[in-house]
Short mmCIF file of C-alpha atoms in Angstrom, two decimals:
data_model
loop_
_atom_site.label_atom_id
_atom_site.label_comp_id
_atom_site.label_asym_id
_atom_site.label_seq_id
_atom_site.Cartn_x
_atom_site.Cartn_y
_atom_site.Cartn_z
CA MET A 9 36.74 144.71 110.90
CA THR A 10 38.27 147.97 111.87
CA SER A 11 39.89 150.41 109.17
CA PHE A 12 43.31 151.78 109.70
CA ASN A 13 43.39 155.43 109.98
CA ASP A 14 47.15 155.58 110.40
CA THR A 15 48.88 154.41 107.00
CA ARG A 16 52.11 155.73 108.12
CA HIS A 17 52.93 152.21 110.02
CA LEU A 18 51.98 150.59 106.77
CA TRP A 19 54.76 152.35 104.91
CA ALA A 20 57.40 152.16 107.65
CA LEU A 21 56.82 148.32 107.51
CA GLY A 22 56.81 148.23 103.78
CA ALA A 23 60.36 150.26 103.78
CA PHE A 24 61.51 147.90 106.70
CA LEU A 25 60.79 144.84 104.57
CA ALA A 26 62.38 146.39 101.43
CA ALA A 27 65.64 147.19 103.09
CA VAL A 28 65.66 143.64 104.81
CA GLY A 29 65.25 142.36 101.24
CA LEU A 30 67.77 144.29 99.68
CA VAL A 31 70.40 143.66 102.42
CA GLY A 32 69.48 139.73 102.07
CA MET A 33 70.19 139.91 98.18
CA VAL A 34 73.31 141.72 98.75
CA VAL A 35 74.59 139.25 101.42
CA ARG A 36 73.21 136.28 99.12
CA ARG A 37 75.22 137.39 96.10
CA GLU A 38 78.45 137.91 98.04
CA LEU A 39 78.38 134.36 99.85
CA VAL A 40 77.07 132.44 96.84
CA PRO A 41 79.89 131.23 94.41
CA ASP A 42 79.44 132.77 90.95
CA ASP A 43 79.55 129.12 89.22
CA PHE A 44 77.10 128.00 91.88
CA GLY A 45 74.05 125.85 90.14
CA ARG A 46 75.61 125.87 86.66
CA THR A 47 75.59 121.80 86.40
CA GLY A 48 73.77 121.14 89.40
CA PRO A 49 73.35 122.32 93.23
CA TYR A 50 76.84 122.80 93.94
CA ARG A 51 79.92 124.90 93.05
CA ALA A 52 80.67 123.87 89.36
CA SER A 53 84.19 124.90 89.40
CA ALA A 54 84.67 122.20 92.38
CA LEU A 55 84.57 119.26 90.09
CA ASP A 56 87.82 120.79 88.21
CA ASP A 57 89.29 121.17 91.52
CA ILE A 58 88.89 117.53 92.63
CA ALA A 59 89.81 116.40 89.08
CA ALA A 60 93.23 118.38 89.09
CA ARG A 61 94.53 116.37 91.88
CA PRO A 62 97.79 114.26 91.00
CA SER A 63 97.69 110.57 90.62
CA LEU A 64 99.95 109.48 93.15
CA PHE A 65 99.92 105.84 93.53
CA GLN A 66 101.68 104.70 90.24
CA ALA A 67 100.37 101.91 88.16
CA ASP A 68 103.00 99.69 86.68
CA ALA A 69 102.60 101.32 83.40
CA THR A 70 104.36 104.38 84.74
CA CYS A 71 107.40 102.35 86.09
CA HIS A 72 107.56 100.02 82.71
CA ALA A 73 107.85 103.28 80.86
CA CYS A 74 111.28 103.51 81.89
CA HIS A 75 112.05 99.85 83.24
CA GLU A 76 111.25 98.08 80.24
CA SER A 77 113.38 94.98 81.02
CA VAL A 78 111.64 94.58 84.15
CA GLU A 79 108.07 94.49 82.02
CA HIS A 80 109.51 91.56 80.05
CA GLU A 81 110.74 89.85 83.04
CA ARG A 82 107.43 89.72 84.75
CA ALA A 83 105.15 89.13 81.60
CA GLY A 84 103.36 85.83 81.77
CA THR A 85 104.52 85.03 85.49
CA LEU A 86 102.27 84.29 88.23
CA HIS A 87 103.01 87.76 89.85
CA GLU A 88 102.12 89.56 86.92
CA SER A 89 99.09 91.10 89.19
CA VAL A 90 101.71 92.35 91.87
CA ARG A 91 102.15 95.94 91.58
CA CYS A 92 105.85 97.44 91.63
CA ALA A 93 104.72 99.29 94.36
CA HIS A 94 103.99 96.34 96.89
CA CYS A 95 107.82 95.26 96.84
CA HIS A 96 109.57 98.70 95.83
CA GLY A 97 107.39 101.30 97.75
CA HIS A 98 105.02 103.90 96.12
CA ALA A 99 107.83 105.88 94.79
CA VAL A 100 106.12 109.14 94.53
CA GLU A 101 108.87 111.29 94.78
CA HIS A 102 111.10 108.54 92.61
CA VAL A 103 108.60 109.30 89.37
CA ALA A 104 108.40 112.92 90.10
CA THR A 105 112.39 113.41 90.21
CA ALA A 106 112.12 111.11 87.08
CA ARG A 107 109.99 113.28 85.19
CA ARG A 108 111.93 116.29 85.97
CA ALA A 109 115.03 114.59 84.89
CA ALA A 110 113.18 113.71 81.64
CA GLU A 111 113.24 117.74 80.87
CA ASP A 112 116.40 118.27 82.54
CA PRO A 113 119.45 115.94 82.20
CA SER A 114 121.32 117.72 84.94
CA ILE A 115 119.18 115.75 87.72
CA THR A 116 120.20 112.53 88.51
CA LEU A 117 118.00 110.09 90.40
CA PRO A 118 119.07 109.21 93.95
CA PRO A 119 119.65 105.04 94.11
CA ALA A 120 117.00 103.20 95.79
CA ALA A 121 117.68 102.29 99.46
CA GLU A 122 117.41 99.14 101.48
CA TRP A 123 114.07 98.39 102.90
CA ASP A 124 113.90 99.09 106.77
CA GLY A 125 111.16 96.14 107.22
CA ASP A 126 108.22 98.57 108.12
CA PHE A 127 105.35 98.31 105.98
CA LEU A 128 104.07 101.69 106.47
CA THR A 129 107.66 102.87 105.56
CA ASN A 130 108.42 106.54 104.54
CA ILE A 131 111.20 105.29 102.27
CA ASP A 132 109.98 106.19 98.92
CA LEU A 133 111.89 103.69 96.69
CA TYR A 134 113.46 100.52 98.05
CA VAL A 135 114.93 97.45 97.23
CA THR A 136 114.83 93.99 99.48
CA LYS A 137 114.97 90.24 99.05
CA ASP A 138 113.28 90.12 102.87
CA ARG A 139 111.13 87.22 103.11
CA ALA A 140 108.51 89.43 104.95
CA ILE A 141 107.56 91.12 101.60
CA CYS A 142 106.64 87.60 100.20
CA LEU A 143 104.91 86.55 103.42
CA SER A 144 102.86 89.84 103.54
CA CYS A 145 100.48 88.29 101.34
CA HIS A 146 101.54 84.43 101.14
CA LYS A 147 101.35 83.68 105.08
CA ALA A 148 98.36 81.66 105.93
CA VAL A 149 95.72 83.66 107.49
CA VAL A 150 92.17 82.44 108.57
CA GLY A 151 89.82 84.04 106.00
CA MET A 152 91.87 83.35 102.93
CA PRO A 153 90.17 82.17 99.77
CA ALA A 154 91.08 78.34 99.38
CA ASP A 155 92.75 78.36 96.24
CA PHE A 156 95.06 81.10 97.14
CA LYS A 157 98.79 79.77 97.83
CA LYS A 158 99.43 80.01 101.74
CA ILE A 159 103.03 79.48 103.12
CA ASP A 160 103.83 78.11 106.37
CA VAL A 161 107.63 78.98 106.16
CA ALA A 162 108.81 75.96 108.55
CA LEU A 163 106.55 73.54 106.85
CA HIS A 164 107.40 74.41 103.42
CA LEU A 165 111.25 74.24 104.12
CA GLU A 166 110.84 70.91 105.82
CA GLU A 167 109.14 69.67 102.59
CA GLN A 168 112.21 71.18 100.38
CA GLY A 169 114.39 69.33 102.74
CA ALA A 170 115.74 72.13 104.21
CA SER A 171 115.94 73.41 107.95
CA GLU A 172 115.90 76.39 109.77
CA PRO A 173 117.43 79.06 110.84
CA LEU A 174 116.48 80.78 107.80
CA ALA A 175 118.31 83.85 106.09
CA LYS A 176 115.95 86.43 105.19
CA GLU A 177 116.62 86.18 101.58
CA THR A 178 115.65 82.56 101.59
CA CYS A 179 112.61 82.80 99.05
CA PHE A 180 114.65 84.20 96.28
CA GLU A 181 117.08 81.34 96.51
CA CYS A 182 114.39 79.16 94.68
CA HIS A 183 111.66 81.39 93.44
CA GLY A 184 113.56 84.38 91.68
CA GLY A 185 112.80 88.08 91.85
CA HIS A 186 110.73 89.65 88.84
CA ASP A 187 110.55 86.29 86.89
CA THR A 188 109.04 84.55 89.98
CA ALA A 189 108.76 80.81 89.42
CA PRO A 190 105.92 78.82 91.36
CA MET B 7 30.69 123.64 114.44
CA SER B 8 34.04 124.25 112.77
CA LEU B 9 37.15 122.46 114.03
CA PHE B 10 38.45 125.90 115.16
CA GLU B 11 36.08 126.49 117.82
CA LEU B 12 36.75 123.15 119.79
CA PRO B 13 39.80 124.05 121.64
CA ILE B 14 37.95 127.19 123.08
CA LEU B 15 34.89 125.50 124.44
CA PRO B 16 36.47 123.00 126.81
CA MET B 17 38.97 126.06 127.96
CA SER B 18 36.00 128.01 129.14
CA ALA B 19 34.10 125.16 130.65
CA THR B 20 37.33 124.28 132.68
CA SER B 21 37.75 128.14 133.82
CA ALA B 22 34.14 128.31 135.08
CA ALA B 23 34.01 124.85 136.82
CA GLY B 24 37.08 124.20 137.88
CA GLY B 25 39.76 126.31 137.25
CA CYS B 26 38.06 129.49 139.35
CA ALA B 27 36.87 130.07 142.59
CA SER B 28 33.13 130.84 143.08
CA GLY B 29 32.32 134.18 142.05
CA GLY B 30 34.23 134.28 138.70
CA CYS B 31 37.48 134.26 137.36
CA ALA B 32 39.74 137.12 136.61
CA THR B 33 42.17 135.71 134.59
CA GLY B 34 42.45 135.82 130.71
CA GLY B 35 40.24 138.60 130.20
CA CYS B 36 36.72 137.07 130.99
CA ALA B 37 34.18 138.57 133.11
CA SER B 38 32.56 136.46 135.49
CA GLY B 39 30.00 134.28 134.07
CA GLY B 40 31.83 133.55 130.81
CA CYS B 41 33.78 134.89 128.05
CA SER B 42 32.11 136.85 125.15
CA THR B 43 34.51 134.57 122.69
CA ALA B 44 32.36 131.58 123.57
CA ARG B 45 29.25 133.36 122.43
CA PRO B 46 28.04 132.71 118.78
CA ASP B 47 25.57 135.73 119.20
CA GLN B 48 28.09 138.33 119.73
CA ALA B 49 29.97 137.26 116.43
CA SER B 50 29.14 140.44 114.43
CA GLU B 51 32.14 142.07 115.84
CA THR B 52 35.68 141.33 115.66
CA SER B 53 35.92 138.51 118.03
CA ARG B 54 38.86 135.97 118.61
CA ARG B 55 37.08 133.34 116.60
CA GLU B 56 36.51 135.92 113.61
CA PHE B 57 40.06 136.56 114.02
CA LEU B 58 41.26 132.85 113.76
CA LYS B 59 38.95 132.06 110.79
CA THR B 60 40.26 134.62 108.84
CA ALA B 61 43.96 134.15 109.58
CA THR B 62 43.42 130.35 109.29
CA THR B 63 41.81 130.99 105.86
CA LEU B 64 44.68 133.39 104.63
CA THR B 65 47.49 131.25 105.98
CA LEU B 66 45.99 127.98 104.03
CA GLY B 67 45.56 130.07 101.17
CA ALA B 68 49.19 131.42 101.18
CA MET B 69 50.23 127.77 101.76
CA SER B 70 48.61 126.26 98.76
CA LEU B 71 49.97 128.98 96.60
CA THR B 72 53.28 127.79 97.88
CA LEU B 73 52.74 124.15 96.30
CA LEU B 74 51.70 125.27 92.98
CA PRO B 75 55.37 126.16 91.51
CA GLY B 76 56.63 122.97 92.56
CA ALA B 77 53.62 121.11 90.84
CA MET B 78 54.30 123.13 87.92
CA ALA B 79 58.07 122.36 87.72
CA GLY B 80 57.51 119.08 88.30
CA ASP B 81 55.95 118.48 84.83
CA GLU B 82 59.02 119.98 82.95
CA SER B 83 62.08 118.79 85.08
CA SER B 84 61.29 115.77 86.94
CA SER B 85 59.65 113.37 84.51
CA ALA B 86 62.30 110.67 84.93
CA ALA B 87 61.37 108.01 87.00
CA THR B 88 61.50 108.83 90.81
CA PRO B 89 63.39 106.24 92.69
CA PRO B 90 61.41 104.32 95.44
CA GLY B 91 61.17 106.39 98.58
CA GLY B 92 60.34 109.30 96.75
CA GLY B 93 63.79 111.12 96.98
CA HIS B 94 65.41 113.03 94.74
CA PRO B 95 65.89 111.67 91.16
CA PRO B 96 69.24 111.15 89.95
CA ALA B 97 70.75 113.86 87.83
CA LYS B 98 71.85 111.30 84.99
CA LYS B 99 72.14 107.82 84.55
CA PRO B 100 75.18 106.35 86.62
CA MET B 101 78.16 105.71 84.30
CA TYR B 102 80.61 103.83 86.68
CA GLY B 103 80.11 100.99 88.96
CA PHE B 104 82.35 99.14 91.67
CA LEU B 105 82.23 95.23 92.15
CA ILE B 106 83.74 93.48 95.21
CA ASP B 107 84.34 89.76 94.87
CA THR B 108 84.91 88.84 98.73
CA THR B 109 85.59 85.37 97.44
CA LYS B 110 88.88 86.73 96.05
CA CYS B 111 90.13 89.18 98.65
CA THR B 112 93.07 87.65 100.89
CA GLY B 113 93.06 90.60 103.54
CA ALA B 114 96.59 91.47 102.23
CA GLY B 115 95.59 95.28 102.76
CA LYS B 116 97.56 96.55 99.81
CA CYS B 117 94.38 98.75 98.68
CA LEU B 118 94.64 100.46 101.94
CA THR B 119 98.02 101.77 101.95
CA ALA B 120 97.51 102.63 98.13
CA CYS B 121 94.42 104.82 99.08
CA ARG B 122 96.25 106.50 102.25
CA VAL B 123 99.02 107.37 99.61
CA GLU B 124 96.95 108.47 96.91
CA ASN B 125 94.46 110.57 98.86
CA SER B 126 96.86 112.00 101.85
CA VAL B 127 94.57 110.31 104.50
CA PRO B 128 95.52 111.12 107.97
CA GLU B 129 96.96 108.39 110.19
CA GLY B 130 94.19 106.70 112.13
CA GLN B 131 91.37 107.48 109.48
CA ALA B 132 90.37 105.69 106.50
CA ARG B 133 88.45 105.90 103.25
CA THR B 134 88.36 102.41 102.88
CA TRP B 135 89.15 99.56 105.10
CA VAL B 136 88.77 95.67 105.31
CA GLU B 137 86.47 93.55 107.56
CA ARG B 138 87.06 89.91 108.26
CA TYR B 139 84.18 87.94 109.34
CA VAL B 140 84.86 84.48 111.07
CA HIS B 141 82.11 82.02 111.55
CA PHE B 142 83.27 79.75 114.46
CA LYS B 143 81.83 76.05 114.67
CA ASP B 144 80.13 76.97 118.08
CA GLY B 145 78.09 79.52 116.08
CA ARG B 146 79.75 82.55 117.01
CA VAL B 147 80.62 85.36 114.31
CA GLU B 148 83.34 87.64 114.99
CA VAL B 149 83.80 90.81 112.82
CA GLU B 150 87.36 92.50 113.23
CA LEU B 151 89.17 95.10 111.30
CA VAL B 152 92.21 94.16 109.11
CA PRO B 153 95.20 95.74 110.11
CA GLU B 154 96.32 97.89 107.46
CA ILE B 155 99.64 96.20 106.88
CA GLY B 156 97.62 92.63 106.83
CA TYR B 157 97.51 89.92 109.45
CA ALA B 158 100.55 88.37 108.49
CA ALA B 159 102.96 91.40 108.98
CA SER B 160 100.99 92.80 112.13
CA GLY B 161 101.61 89.21 113.59
CA GLU B 162 98.05 89.54 115.83
CA PRO B 163 97.13 86.44 117.34
CA GLN B 164 94.70 84.13 114.90
CA PRO B 165 91.82 81.91 115.45
CA GLU B 166 92.61 78.43 115.45
CA ALA B 167 91.96 77.29 112.13
CA GLU B 168 90.06 73.91 113.59
CA ASP B 169 87.56 76.18 115.38
CA VAL B 170 86.51 78.12 112.20
CA LEU B 171 83.74 77.29 109.90
CA ARG B 172 84.44 79.51 107.42
CA ALA B 173 86.03 83.10 107.06
CA TYR B 174 86.05 85.86 104.42
CA PHE B 175 87.14 89.23 103.98
CA VAL B 176 84.93 91.83 103.22
CA PRO B 177 86.48 95.19 101.74
CA LYS B 178 84.31 98.55 102.28
CA LEU B 179 84.42 101.79 100.41
CA CYS B 180 81.93 104.24 99.41
CA ASN B 181 78.80 102.78 98.22
CA GLN B 182 78.17 105.74 95.66
CA CYS B 183 74.53 105.56 96.43
CA VAL B 184 72.04 106.92 93.65
CA ASP B 185 69.87 108.18 96.50
CA ALA B 186 72.45 109.13 98.77
CA PRO B 187 71.16 110.18 102.36
CA CYS B 188 74.63 112.24 102.93
CA ASN B 189 74.21 114.45 99.71
CA GLN B 190 70.96 115.30 101.08
CA VAL B 191 71.70 116.74 104.37
CA CYS B 192 74.53 119.01 103.31
CA PRO B 193 73.56 122.69 104.47
CA VAL B 194 76.00 124.46 102.02
CA HIS B 195 75.88 122.35 98.86
CA ALA B 196 79.27 120.89 99.46
CA SER B 197 78.28 117.37 98.90
CA ILE B 198 78.22 116.83 95.14
CA LYS B 199 76.54 114.21 92.98
CA SER B 200 78.93 114.77 89.80
CA PRO B 201 77.30 114.42 86.45
CA GLU B 202 79.22 110.86 86.27
CA GLY B 203 77.06 109.67 89.38
CA ILE B 204 80.27 109.89 91.94
CA GLU B 205 79.71 111.57 95.28
CA LEU B 206 82.07 114.29 95.97
CA VAL B 207 83.09 116.83 99.01
CA ASP B 208 83.65 120.15 97.87
CA ALA B 209 86.46 120.77 100.47
CA ASP B 210 86.70 124.54 99.99
CA ARG B 211 82.99 125.05 100.71
CA CYS B 212 82.36 122.51 103.43
CA ILE B 213 82.16 124.06 106.70
CA GLY B 214 82.60 120.82 108.61
CA CYS B 215 79.32 120.49 110.44
CA GLY B 216 79.50 116.81 110.35
CA TYR B 217 75.70 116.39 109.15
CA CYS B 218 76.80 113.99 106.55
CA VAL B 219 79.11 111.91 108.58
CA GLN B 220 75.95 111.40 110.66
CA ALA B 221 73.77 110.87 107.72
CA CYS B 222 75.52 108.06 105.82
CA PRO B 223 74.25 104.64 106.89
CA TYR B 224 77.47 102.96 106.11
CA GLY B 225 79.73 104.97 107.89
CA ILE B 226 81.85 105.76 104.99
CA ARG B 227 82.19 109.65 105.80
CA TYR B 228 84.69 110.93 108.26
CA MET B 229 85.97 114.42 109.70
CA ASN B 230 89.31 114.80 108.37
CA HIS B 231 91.36 115.76 111.59
CA GLU B 232 93.78 117.48 109.60
CA THR B 233 91.52 119.68 107.29
CA ASN B 234 88.48 119.50 109.63
CA VAL B 235 86.23 119.20 106.66
CA ALA B 236 84.17 115.97 105.77
CA ASP B 237 86.01 113.38 103.76
CA LYS B 238 85.08 110.57 101.87
CA CYS B 239 85.99 107.86 99.29
CA ASN B 240 85.42 109.39 95.93
CA TRP B 241 86.28 105.95 93.94
CA CYS B 242 89.54 108.39 93.03
CA TYR B 243 87.24 110.77 90.84
CA HIS B 244 90.65 112.49 89.89
CA ARG B 245 92.31 109.25 88.48
CA VAL B 246 89.00 108.24 86.85
CA MET B 247 88.70 111.49 84.78
CA ARG B 248 92.11 110.65 83.28
CA ASN B 249 90.98 107.22 82.53
CA GLU B 250 92.92 105.58 85.22
CA GLN B 251 91.76 103.15 87.69
CA PRO B 252 91.11 104.11 91.24
CA ALA B 253 94.50 103.48 93.49
CA CYS B 254 92.88 100.59 95.61
CA VAL B 255 91.61 98.84 92.43
CA GLU B 256 95.20 99.32 90.71
CA ALA B 257 96.67 97.63 93.81
CA CYS B 258 94.51 94.92 94.31
CA PRO B 259 96.99 91.76 93.17
CA THR B 260 93.97 89.58 93.39
CA GLY B 261 91.41 91.17 91.24
CA ALA B 262 88.65 91.67 94.31
CA ARG B 263 88.13 94.98 93.16
CA VAL B 264 86.69 95.77 89.76
CA PHE B 265 86.06 99.34 88.58
CA GLY B 266 84.51 100.25 85.40
CA ARG B 267 81.71 101.76 83.09
CA ILE B 268 78.38 99.92 83.62
CA ASP B 269 76.95 101.70 80.83
CA ASP B 270 79.04 100.02 78.60
CA PRO B 271 77.95 96.34 78.36
CA ASP B 272 81.52 95.38 76.95
CA SER B 273 83.58 96.34 80.19
CA GLU B 274 85.01 94.07 82.23
CA ILE B 275 82.91 95.15 85.01
CA SER B 276 79.66 94.87 83.12
CA LYS B 277 80.76 91.21 81.78
CA ARG B 278 81.29 90.16 85.41
CA LEU B 279 77.98 91.73 86.73
CA ALA B 280 75.83 89.85 84.10
CA THR B 281 77.34 86.55 85.29
CA LEU B 282 77.70 86.77 88.98
CA PRO B 283 75.34 87.09 91.58
CA THR B 284 75.77 90.42 93.25
CA GLY B 285 74.06 92.39 95.98
CA VAL B 286 74.41 95.39 97.58
CA LEU B 287 74.97 96.50 101.39
CA ARG B 288 71.80 97.58 103.39
CA GLN B 289 69.26 97.27 100.32
CA HIS B 290 66.41 98.00 102.61
CA LEU B 291 67.60 101.63 103.17
CA GLY B 292 66.67 102.21 99.56
CA THR B 293 69.82 104.17 99.09
CA LEU B 294 70.43 102.37 95.54
CA PRO B 295 74.38 102.03 95.97
CA LEU B 296 76.32 101.29 93.07
CA THR B 297 79.04 99.38 94.80
CA ARG B 298 78.11 95.68 94.37
CA TYR B 299 79.48 92.60 96.48
CA VAL B 300 79.72 89.03 95.25
CA GLY B 301 79.62 86.80 98.32
CA LEU B 302 77.63 88.67 100.77
CA THR B 303 76.36 87.06 103.65
CA ASP B 304 73.69 88.14 106.16
CA GLU B 305 75.94 89.15 108.73
CA VAL B 306 77.65 91.85 106.50
CA THR B 307 75.89 95.11 106.71
#
């Protein structure tokens, strides 16, 4: 082995590596979040950030908190498991306004609009007796479970002794609204 | 003869016999008649072979040192059973589970709009979707995406009922794998396996490289084209943390989606898991999904 007689190179190399290491440490300290790795290999406060998002889809309990009579009407009916949102819209604005109104009585709630017939509607809260709402679940489609109630409107009306043409509100004449009869 | 001598000998042999014209070879620093490095009798000087030997010994020594901390740390931290496939062991025992009963789904799509409203999912993308599998009598199997408003409202042409042998709907959502491939590939640790066992995306930290989207074998992750970061179903983590049900479960009118604590034997999901035959998607991948299905067929992946 040949021996080094010029140690200056070694010192230069050492100094260079030390500088690189120092810069690396500073950059790392700047880039890695403070709470990184506290509960796992991730930014710990991200869990709180995600958990802080608002619940926008309203559970029926939210609606029933104000609309108590509807809860009684629907209790025990076949459609108890159908959510308010399916027939009345997602009512995100409506609930937010209602919560503000509970603290500030000067706020009045706007009335529900008439449904525009679009299932991806932007109407926040609507009322309708359009049979399309009923058929969105009950119209016979290939793939439905055998025990699910499937309705062919023309056939069903024929059985009931009625004939087309049909009014949009047809279903509600016999089956009611919240207290849906079979 | 050590392993490291082998590549040198054929080289010098070729250069002497075939590679060079008669009279010698000028390339490679070898004088005509052969290379000094190929001669064992000149090994007293620092030769190429000596250098390679020393360098290899040092490299292997350094490499073996790096194995030591891992082996020592393994004794204290990862004493829990490693899942099959030797992946990262789960941080904690999973708390929550999801059960999908394909025999109850009617394909109305109420869960899909609920998810879109809840999680502000952009148009054209989805955290959850429903597939319809139609087995025809002639042996064909058709798989289609159920429209978000349901087949009844969309008015799409339906197959003739008499041609169909059987048909069923299969809702898809994040499988929340215990050994999640999407989690492992994230270069910036924006993929989070929460202490509850739910896979989350840290949208502030995500750089939008899309590796996780490629890594998910179920195609659940997508690049949100409004925020340009990865997004995925997280079982409505924010709702679950408030003891609410995920939006799709809340919206399902037929009970095809069940969510709850699997570490509590008295919860509804635990009772149903105990009585129903369930399976997971693509079990052979060893990702250990927490989303379980009732009524899976071979066609569903």
